Short mmCIF file of C-alpha atoms in Angstrom, two decimals:
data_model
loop_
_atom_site.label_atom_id
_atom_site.label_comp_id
_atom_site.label_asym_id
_atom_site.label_seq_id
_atom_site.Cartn_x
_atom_site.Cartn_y
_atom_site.Cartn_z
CA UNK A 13 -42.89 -42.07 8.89
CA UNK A 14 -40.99 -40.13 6.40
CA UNK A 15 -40.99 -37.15 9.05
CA UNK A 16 -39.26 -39.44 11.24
CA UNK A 17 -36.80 -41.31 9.00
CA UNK A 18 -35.48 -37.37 7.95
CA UNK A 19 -35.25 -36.20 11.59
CA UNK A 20 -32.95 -39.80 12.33
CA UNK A 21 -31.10 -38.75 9.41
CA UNK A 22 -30.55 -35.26 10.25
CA UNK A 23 -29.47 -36.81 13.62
CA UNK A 24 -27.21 -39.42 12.23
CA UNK A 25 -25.31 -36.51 10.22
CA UNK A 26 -24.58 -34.49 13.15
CA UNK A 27 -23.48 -36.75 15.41
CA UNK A 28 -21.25 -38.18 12.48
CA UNK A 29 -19.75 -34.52 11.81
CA UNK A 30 -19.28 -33.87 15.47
CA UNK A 31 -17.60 -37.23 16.12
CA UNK A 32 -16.29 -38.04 12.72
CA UNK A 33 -14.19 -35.11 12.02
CA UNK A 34 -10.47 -35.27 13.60
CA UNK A 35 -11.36 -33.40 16.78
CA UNK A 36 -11.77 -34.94 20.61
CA UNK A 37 -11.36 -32.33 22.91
CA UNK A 38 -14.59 -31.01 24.74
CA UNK A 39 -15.81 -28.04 23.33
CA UNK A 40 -14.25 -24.74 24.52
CA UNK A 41 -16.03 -21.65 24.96
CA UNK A 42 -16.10 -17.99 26.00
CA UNK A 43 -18.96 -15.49 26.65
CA UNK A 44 -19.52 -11.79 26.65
CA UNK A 45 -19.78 -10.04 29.97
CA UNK A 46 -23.13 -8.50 30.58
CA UNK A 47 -24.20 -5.30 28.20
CA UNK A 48 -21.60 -6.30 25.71
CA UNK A 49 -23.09 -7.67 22.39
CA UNK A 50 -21.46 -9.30 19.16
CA UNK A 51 -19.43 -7.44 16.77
CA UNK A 52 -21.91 -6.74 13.25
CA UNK A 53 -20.13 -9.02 10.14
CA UNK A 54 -17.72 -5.48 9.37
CA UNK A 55 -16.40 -5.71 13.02
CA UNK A 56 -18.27 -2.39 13.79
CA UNK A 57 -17.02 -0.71 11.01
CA UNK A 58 -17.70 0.29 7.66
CA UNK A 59 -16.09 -2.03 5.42
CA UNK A 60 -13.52 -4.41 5.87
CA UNK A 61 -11.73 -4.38 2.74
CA UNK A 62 -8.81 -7.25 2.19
CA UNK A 63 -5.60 -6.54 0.09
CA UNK A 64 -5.29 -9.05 -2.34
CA UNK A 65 -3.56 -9.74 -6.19
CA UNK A 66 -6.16 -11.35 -8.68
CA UNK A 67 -5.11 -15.38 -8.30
CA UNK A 68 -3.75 -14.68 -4.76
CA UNK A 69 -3.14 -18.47 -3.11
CA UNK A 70 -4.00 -17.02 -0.18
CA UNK A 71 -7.94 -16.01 -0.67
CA UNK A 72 -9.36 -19.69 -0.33
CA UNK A 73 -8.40 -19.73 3.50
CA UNK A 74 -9.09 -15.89 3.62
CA UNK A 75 -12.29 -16.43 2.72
CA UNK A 76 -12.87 -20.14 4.47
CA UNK A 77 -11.99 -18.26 7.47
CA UNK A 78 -14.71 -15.41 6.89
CA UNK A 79 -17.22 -17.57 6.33
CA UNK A 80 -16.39 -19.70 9.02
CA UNK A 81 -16.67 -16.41 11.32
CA UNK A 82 -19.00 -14.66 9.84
CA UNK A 83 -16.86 -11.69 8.70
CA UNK A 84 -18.46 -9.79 5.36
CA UNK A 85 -14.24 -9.07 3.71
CA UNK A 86 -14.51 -7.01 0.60
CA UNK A 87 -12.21 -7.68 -1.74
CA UNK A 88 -11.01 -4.17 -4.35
CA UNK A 89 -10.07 -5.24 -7.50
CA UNK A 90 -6.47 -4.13 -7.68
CA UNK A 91 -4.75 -3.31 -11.68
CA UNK A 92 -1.70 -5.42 -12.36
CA UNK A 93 0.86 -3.07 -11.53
CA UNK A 94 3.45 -2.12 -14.14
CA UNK A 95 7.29 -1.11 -13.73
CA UNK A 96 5.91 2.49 -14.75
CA UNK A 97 3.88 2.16 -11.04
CA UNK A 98 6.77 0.80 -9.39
CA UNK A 99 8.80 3.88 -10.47
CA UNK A 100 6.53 6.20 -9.63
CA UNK A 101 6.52 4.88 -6.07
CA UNK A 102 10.62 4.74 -5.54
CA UNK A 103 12.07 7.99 -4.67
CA UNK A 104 14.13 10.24 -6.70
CA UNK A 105 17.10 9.87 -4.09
CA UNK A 106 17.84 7.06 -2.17
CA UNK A 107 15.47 4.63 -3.02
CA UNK A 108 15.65 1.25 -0.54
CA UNK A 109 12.28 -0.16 -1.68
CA UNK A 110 12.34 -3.50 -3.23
CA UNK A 111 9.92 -4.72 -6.18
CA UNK A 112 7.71 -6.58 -3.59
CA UNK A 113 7.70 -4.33 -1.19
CA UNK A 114 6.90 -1.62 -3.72
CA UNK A 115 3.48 -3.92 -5.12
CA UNK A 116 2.50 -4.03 -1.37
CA UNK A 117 3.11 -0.67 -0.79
CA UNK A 118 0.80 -0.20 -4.14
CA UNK A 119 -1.68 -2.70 -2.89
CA UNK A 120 -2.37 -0.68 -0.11
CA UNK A 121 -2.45 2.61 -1.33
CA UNK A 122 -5.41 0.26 -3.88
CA UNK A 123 -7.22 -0.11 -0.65
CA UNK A 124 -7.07 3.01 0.83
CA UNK A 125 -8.42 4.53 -2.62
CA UNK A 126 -10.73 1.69 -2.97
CA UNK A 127 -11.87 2.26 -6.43
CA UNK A 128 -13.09 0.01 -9.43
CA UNK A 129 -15.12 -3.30 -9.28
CA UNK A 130 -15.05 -4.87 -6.12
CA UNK A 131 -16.01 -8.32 -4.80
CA UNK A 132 -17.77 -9.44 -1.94
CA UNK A 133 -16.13 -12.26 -0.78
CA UNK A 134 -18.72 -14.79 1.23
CA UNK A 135 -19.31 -17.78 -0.84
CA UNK A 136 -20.19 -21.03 0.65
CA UNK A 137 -17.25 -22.26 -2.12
CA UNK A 138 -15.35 -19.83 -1.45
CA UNK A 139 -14.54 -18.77 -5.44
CA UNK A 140 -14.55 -15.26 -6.61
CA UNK A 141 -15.86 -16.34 -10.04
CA UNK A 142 -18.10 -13.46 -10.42
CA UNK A 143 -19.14 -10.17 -9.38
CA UNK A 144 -21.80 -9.72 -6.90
CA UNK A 145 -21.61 -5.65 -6.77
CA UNK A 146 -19.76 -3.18 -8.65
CA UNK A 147 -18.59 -0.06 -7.21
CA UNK A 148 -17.38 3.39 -9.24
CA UNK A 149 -16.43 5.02 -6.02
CA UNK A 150 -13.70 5.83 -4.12
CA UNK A 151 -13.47 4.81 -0.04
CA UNK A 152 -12.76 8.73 0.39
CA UNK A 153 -16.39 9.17 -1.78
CA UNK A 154 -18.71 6.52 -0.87
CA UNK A 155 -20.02 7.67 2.23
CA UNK A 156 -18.49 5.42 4.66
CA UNK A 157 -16.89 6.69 7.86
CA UNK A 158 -14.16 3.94 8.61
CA UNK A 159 -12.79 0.88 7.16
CA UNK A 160 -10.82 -1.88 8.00
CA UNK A 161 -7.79 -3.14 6.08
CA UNK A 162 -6.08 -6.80 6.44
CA UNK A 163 -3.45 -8.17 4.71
CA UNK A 164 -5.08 -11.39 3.32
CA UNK A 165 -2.58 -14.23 4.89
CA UNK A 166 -3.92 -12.92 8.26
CA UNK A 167 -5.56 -15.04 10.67
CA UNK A 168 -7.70 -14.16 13.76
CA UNK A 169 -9.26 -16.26 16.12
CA UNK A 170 -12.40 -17.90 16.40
CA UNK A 171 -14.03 -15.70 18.70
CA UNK A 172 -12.50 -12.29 16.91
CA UNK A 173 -16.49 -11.32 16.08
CA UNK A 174 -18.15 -12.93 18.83
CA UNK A 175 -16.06 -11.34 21.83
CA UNK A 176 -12.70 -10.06 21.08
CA UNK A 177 -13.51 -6.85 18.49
CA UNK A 178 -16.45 -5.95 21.52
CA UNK A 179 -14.23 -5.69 24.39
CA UNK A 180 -11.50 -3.74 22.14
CA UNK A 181 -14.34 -1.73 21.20
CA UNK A 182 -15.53 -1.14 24.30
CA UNK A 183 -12.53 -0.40 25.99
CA UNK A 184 -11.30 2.05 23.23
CA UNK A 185 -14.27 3.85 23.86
CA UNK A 186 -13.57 4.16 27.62
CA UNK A 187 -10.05 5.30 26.80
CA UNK A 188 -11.39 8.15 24.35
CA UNK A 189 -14.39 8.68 26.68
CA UNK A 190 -16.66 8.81 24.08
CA UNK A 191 -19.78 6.71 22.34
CA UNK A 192 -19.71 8.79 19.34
CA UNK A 193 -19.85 5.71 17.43
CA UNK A 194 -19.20 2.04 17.71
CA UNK A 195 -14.80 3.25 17.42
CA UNK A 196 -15.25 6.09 19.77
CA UNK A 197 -14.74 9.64 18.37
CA UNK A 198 -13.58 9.71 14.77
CA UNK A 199 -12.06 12.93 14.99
CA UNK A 200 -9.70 11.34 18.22
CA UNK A 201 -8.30 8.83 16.12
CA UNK A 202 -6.57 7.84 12.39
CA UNK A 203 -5.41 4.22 12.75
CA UNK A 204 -6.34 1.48 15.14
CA UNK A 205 -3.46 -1.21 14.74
CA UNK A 206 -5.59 -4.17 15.69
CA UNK A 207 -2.89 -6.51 13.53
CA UNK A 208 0.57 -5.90 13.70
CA UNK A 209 3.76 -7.81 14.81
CA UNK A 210 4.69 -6.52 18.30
CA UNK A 211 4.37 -2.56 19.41
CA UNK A 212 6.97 -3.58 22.06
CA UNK A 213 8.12 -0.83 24.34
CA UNK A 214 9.61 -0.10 28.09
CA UNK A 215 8.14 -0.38 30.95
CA UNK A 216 9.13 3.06 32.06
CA UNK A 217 7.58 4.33 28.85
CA UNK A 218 4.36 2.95 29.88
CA UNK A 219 3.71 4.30 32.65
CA UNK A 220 2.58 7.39 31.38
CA UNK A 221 1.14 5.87 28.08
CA UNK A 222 -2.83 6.54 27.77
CA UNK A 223 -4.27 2.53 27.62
CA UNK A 224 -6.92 0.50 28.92
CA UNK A 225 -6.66 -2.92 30.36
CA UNK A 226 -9.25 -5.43 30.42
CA UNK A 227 -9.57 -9.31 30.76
CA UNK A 228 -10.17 -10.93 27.77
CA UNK A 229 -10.08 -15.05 28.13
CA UNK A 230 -9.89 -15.62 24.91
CA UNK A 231 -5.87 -14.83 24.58
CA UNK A 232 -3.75 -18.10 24.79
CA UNK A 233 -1.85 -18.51 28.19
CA UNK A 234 1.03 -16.26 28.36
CA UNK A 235 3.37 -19.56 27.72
CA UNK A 236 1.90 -20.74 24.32
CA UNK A 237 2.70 -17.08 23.15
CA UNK A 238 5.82 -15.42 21.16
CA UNK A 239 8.36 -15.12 23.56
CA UNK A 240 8.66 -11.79 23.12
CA UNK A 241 4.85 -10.98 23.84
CA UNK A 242 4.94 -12.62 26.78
CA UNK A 243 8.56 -11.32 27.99
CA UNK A 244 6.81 -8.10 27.02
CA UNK A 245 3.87 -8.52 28.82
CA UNK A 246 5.32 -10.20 32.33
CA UNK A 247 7.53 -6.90 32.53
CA UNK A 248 4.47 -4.58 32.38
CA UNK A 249 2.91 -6.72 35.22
CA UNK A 250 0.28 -8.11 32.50
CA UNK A 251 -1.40 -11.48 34.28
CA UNK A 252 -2.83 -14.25 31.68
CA UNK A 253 -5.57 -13.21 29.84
CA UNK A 254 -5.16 -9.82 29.41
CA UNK A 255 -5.16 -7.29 26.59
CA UNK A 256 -5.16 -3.61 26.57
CA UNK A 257 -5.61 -0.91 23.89
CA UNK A 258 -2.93 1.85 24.16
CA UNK A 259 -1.19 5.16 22.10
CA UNK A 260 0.63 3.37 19.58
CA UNK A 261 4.31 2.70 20.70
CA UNK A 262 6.27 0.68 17.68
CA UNK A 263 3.19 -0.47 15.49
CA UNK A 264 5.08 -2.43 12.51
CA UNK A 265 3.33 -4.11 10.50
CA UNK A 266 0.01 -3.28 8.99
CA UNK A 267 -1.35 -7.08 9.16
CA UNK A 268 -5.10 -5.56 10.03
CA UNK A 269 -5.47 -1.46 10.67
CA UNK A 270 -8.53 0.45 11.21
CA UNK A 271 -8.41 4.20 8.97
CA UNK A 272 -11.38 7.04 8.61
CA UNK A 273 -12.04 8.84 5.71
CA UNK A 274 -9.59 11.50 6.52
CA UNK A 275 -6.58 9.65 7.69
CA UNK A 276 -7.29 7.32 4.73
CA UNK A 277 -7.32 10.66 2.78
CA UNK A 278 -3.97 11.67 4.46
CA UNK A 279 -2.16 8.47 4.79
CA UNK A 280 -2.72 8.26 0.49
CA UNK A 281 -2.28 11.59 -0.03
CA UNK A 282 0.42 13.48 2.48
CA UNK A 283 2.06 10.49 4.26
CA UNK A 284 2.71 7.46 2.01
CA UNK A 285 1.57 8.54 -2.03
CA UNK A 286 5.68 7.66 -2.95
CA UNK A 287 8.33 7.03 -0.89
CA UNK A 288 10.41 9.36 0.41
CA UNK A 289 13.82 10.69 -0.26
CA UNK A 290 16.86 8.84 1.22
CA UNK A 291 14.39 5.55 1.14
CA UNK A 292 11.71 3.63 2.52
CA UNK A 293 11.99 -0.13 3.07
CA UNK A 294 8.27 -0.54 3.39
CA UNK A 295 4.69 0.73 3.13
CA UNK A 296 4.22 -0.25 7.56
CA UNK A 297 7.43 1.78 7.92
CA UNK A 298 6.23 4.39 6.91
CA UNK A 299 3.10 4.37 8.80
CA UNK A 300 5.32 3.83 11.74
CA UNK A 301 7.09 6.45 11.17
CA UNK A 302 3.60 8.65 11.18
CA UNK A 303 2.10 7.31 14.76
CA UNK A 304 5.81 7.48 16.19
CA UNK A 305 7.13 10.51 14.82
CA UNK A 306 4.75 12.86 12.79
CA UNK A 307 2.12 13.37 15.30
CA UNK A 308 -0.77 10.78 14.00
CA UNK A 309 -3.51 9.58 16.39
CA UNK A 310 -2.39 6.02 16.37
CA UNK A 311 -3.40 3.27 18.71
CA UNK A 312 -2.38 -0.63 19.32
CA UNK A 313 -4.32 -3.73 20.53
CA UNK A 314 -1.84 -5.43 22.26
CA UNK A 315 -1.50 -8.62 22.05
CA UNK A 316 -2.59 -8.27 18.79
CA UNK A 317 -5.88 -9.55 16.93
CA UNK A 318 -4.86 -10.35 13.92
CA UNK A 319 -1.60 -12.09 13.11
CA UNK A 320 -0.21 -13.20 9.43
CA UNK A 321 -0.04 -17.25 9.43
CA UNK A 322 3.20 -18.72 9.28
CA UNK A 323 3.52 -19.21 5.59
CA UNK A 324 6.30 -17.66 2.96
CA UNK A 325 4.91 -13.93 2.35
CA UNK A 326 4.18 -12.90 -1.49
CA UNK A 327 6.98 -9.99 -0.97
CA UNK A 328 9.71 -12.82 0.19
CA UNK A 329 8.63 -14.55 -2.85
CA UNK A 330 9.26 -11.67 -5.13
CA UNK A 331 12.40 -10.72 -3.50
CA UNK A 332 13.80 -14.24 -2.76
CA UNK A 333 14.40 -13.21 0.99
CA UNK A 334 13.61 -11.07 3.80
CA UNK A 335 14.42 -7.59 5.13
CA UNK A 336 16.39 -7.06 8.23
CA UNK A 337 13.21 -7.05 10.39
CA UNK A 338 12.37 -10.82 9.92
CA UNK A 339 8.92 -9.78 9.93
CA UNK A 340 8.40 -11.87 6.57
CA UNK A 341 10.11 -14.95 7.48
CA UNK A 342 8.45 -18.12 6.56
CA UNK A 343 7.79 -21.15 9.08
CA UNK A 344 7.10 -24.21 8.81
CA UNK A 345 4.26 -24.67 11.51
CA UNK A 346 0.66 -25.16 11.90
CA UNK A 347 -0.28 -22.30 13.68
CA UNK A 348 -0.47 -18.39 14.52
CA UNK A 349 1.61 -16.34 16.61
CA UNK A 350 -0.67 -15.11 20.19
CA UNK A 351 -4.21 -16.33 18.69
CA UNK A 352 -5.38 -19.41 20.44
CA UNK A 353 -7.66 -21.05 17.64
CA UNK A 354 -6.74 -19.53 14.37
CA UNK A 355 -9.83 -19.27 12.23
CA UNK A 356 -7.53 -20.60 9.40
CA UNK A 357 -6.69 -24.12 11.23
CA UNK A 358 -6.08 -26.36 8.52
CA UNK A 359 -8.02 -28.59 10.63
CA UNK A 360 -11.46 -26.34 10.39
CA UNK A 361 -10.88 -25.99 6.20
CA UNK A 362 -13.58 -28.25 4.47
CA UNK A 363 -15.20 -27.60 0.70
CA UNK A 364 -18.16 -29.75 2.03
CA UNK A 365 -21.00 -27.74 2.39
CA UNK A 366 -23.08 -29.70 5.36
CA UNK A 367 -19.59 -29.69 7.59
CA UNK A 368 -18.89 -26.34 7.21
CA UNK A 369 -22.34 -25.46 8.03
CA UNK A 370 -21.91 -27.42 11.43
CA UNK A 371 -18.85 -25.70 12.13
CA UNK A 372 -20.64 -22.16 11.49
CA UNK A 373 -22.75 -22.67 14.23
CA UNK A 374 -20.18 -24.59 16.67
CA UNK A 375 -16.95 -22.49 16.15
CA UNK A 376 -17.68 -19.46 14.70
CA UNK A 377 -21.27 -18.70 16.28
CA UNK A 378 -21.16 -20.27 19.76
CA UNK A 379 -17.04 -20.31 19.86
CA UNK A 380 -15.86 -23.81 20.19
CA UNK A 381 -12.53 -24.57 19.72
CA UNK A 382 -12.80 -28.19 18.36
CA UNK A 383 -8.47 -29.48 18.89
CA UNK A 384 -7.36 -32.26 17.40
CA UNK A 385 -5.77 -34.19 21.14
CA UNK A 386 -2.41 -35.24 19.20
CA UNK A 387 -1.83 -31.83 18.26
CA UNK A 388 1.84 -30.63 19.45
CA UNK A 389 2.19 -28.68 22.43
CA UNK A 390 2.20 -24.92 21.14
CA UNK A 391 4.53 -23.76 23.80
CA UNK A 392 7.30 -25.90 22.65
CA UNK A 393 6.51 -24.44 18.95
CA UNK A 394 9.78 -21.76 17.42
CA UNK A 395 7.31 -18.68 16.90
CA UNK A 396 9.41 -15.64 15.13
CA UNK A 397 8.28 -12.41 14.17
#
């Protein structure tokens, strides 16, 4: 009898979490084609390392999202950067960087080291309270081949594990025509732009551009995207649901890139230690600058994976604006520019413990998109860059 009471119980609690929660669309789901498997929780690489201030506001839904998708995100303790480490970034001549863009710029350059204590971020609550490892090695010493770096107000979708990171992966290592490793060839490549906002180019330009198209369902329809993707897209011929990885075009923004040890090595070292002379409004600038102009073996998801959620950027709030691009203006909206169920939904976050195991298994493991039905129409929504 007490077998049974447990098992109603057990049944009671799911069907109240599955009904009871805000959601009443039908489940949505997507699976891998044949001979493609799952993404391991570092997305096939490494690490994943996330940069991050101590006290960011933006690590709860970092790390919600994680969990929820069972991503392993190391976090590297960064210092508390002085106006002596701001200095020593600016150059001698010209100098355009601002104070936030100088600690992101610094943040980075943290990651790319990846030194000190470090904390691995996949708590059921989500805190950072205490260590769980600590690390006296550098990224360039530890051992490990690649790593991948996000921006921690990124969001990805539900699926990003499960099916999307595979069919990059597999398609990148068509393109490179190799199966070195999991990312192809190290030695063919030094940063895979899987997050940025837009490498946008010509048509004519493309057509002799080294990519690889593939199908992947799990894009939004081309209408509920930023108008310029899909402008962008509908004049390369691109139908729905596809995404391609290409030679890097225009990748700004470094929302979520993919380094080895020796681009990470070069990037730190020869490319982006201090800015240059006659200025440098940014640390992605810069690393434009490298896959466009100095010769680096850069390549682009496009559409993107990863996106940065529609929320005022730390830089805008240490600057009290935004730079010419727009890339760091703020919205208002609940949801993600060209990622059809953002891992970060405000309607997935929960602290209780029971729902967020159901939702572990339903949307991150077997890729249901659970939508509220009185949820806006996206298309209508004012997505900028």
């Amino acid at each position: 009898m007490h077998h049974k009471l447990l098992a109603l119980l057990a049944l009671c609690l799911t069907t109240f979490l599955y009904f009871g929660v805000p959601w009443r669309h039908a489940p949505i789901s997507y699976s891998l084609p044949a001979g493609v498997t799952a993404a391991n929780a570092t997305l096939g690489f490494g690490a994943v390392l996330a940069v991050s201030r101590p006290q960011s506001p933006r690590r709860e839904e970092l790390l919600f999202a994680a969990n929820l998708t069972g991503v392993e995100i190391t976090i590297p303790l960064q210092p508390k950067w002085t106006d002596a480490d701001v200095a020593r970034l600016k150059a001698d001549r010209g100098s355009k960087i601002t104070r936030g863009s100088a600690l992101a710029w610094l943040g980075h350059l943290n990651a790319l080291k990846w030194y000190g204590n470090l904390n691995t971020v996949l708590f059921p609550n989500f805190q950072e309270a205490r260590l769980t490892r600590v690390h006296r090695y550098r990224f360039l010493e530890s051992g490990l081949e690649t790593a991948l770096i996000l921006e921690d107000d990124v969001d990805w979708d539900i699926r990003l594990r499960t099916v999307e990171v595979p069919l990059v992966a597999k398609a990148f290592r068509k393109l490179l025509h190799s199966d070195a490793t999991y990312w192809a060839d190290l030695s063919q490549w030094e940063m895979i732009h899987l997050g940025h906002c837009g490498d946008i180019f010509s048509a004519d330009k493309f057509k002799g551009m080294p990519h690889e198209r593939f199908v992947d369902n799990t894009l939004p329809p081309l209408k509920r995207m930023h108008t310029k993707t899909q402008a962008f897209l509908q004049r390369l011929g691109f139908g729905e649901y596809e995404r391609m990885i290409h030679r890097s075009s225009w990748p700004l923004c470094t929302f979520g890139y993919a380094v080895t040890q020796a681009s990470a090595r070069r990037i730190s070292t020869e490319l982006a230690a201090r800015e240059t002379d006659g200025g440098k409004q940014a640390f992605d600038v810069r690393t434009l600058e490298a896959c466009r102009d100095l010769g680096y073996k850069c390549y682009s998801a496009n559409p993107e994976l990863f996106h940065h959620t529609e929320a005022p950027s730390e830089i805008a709030e240490v600057n009290q604006g935004t730079d010419e691009h727009g890339r760091l203006q703020a919205q208002s909206t609940d949801v993600t520019p060209n990622i059809a169920c953002g891992a970060r939904s405000k309607q997935f976050f929960t602290n209780d413990k029971a729902t967020l195991d159901f939702l572990k298994m339903e949307v991150g493991e077997k890729g249901h998109c659970l939508l509220d039905e009185m949820e806006p129409d996206r298309s209508k929504w004012p997505w900028v860059i």
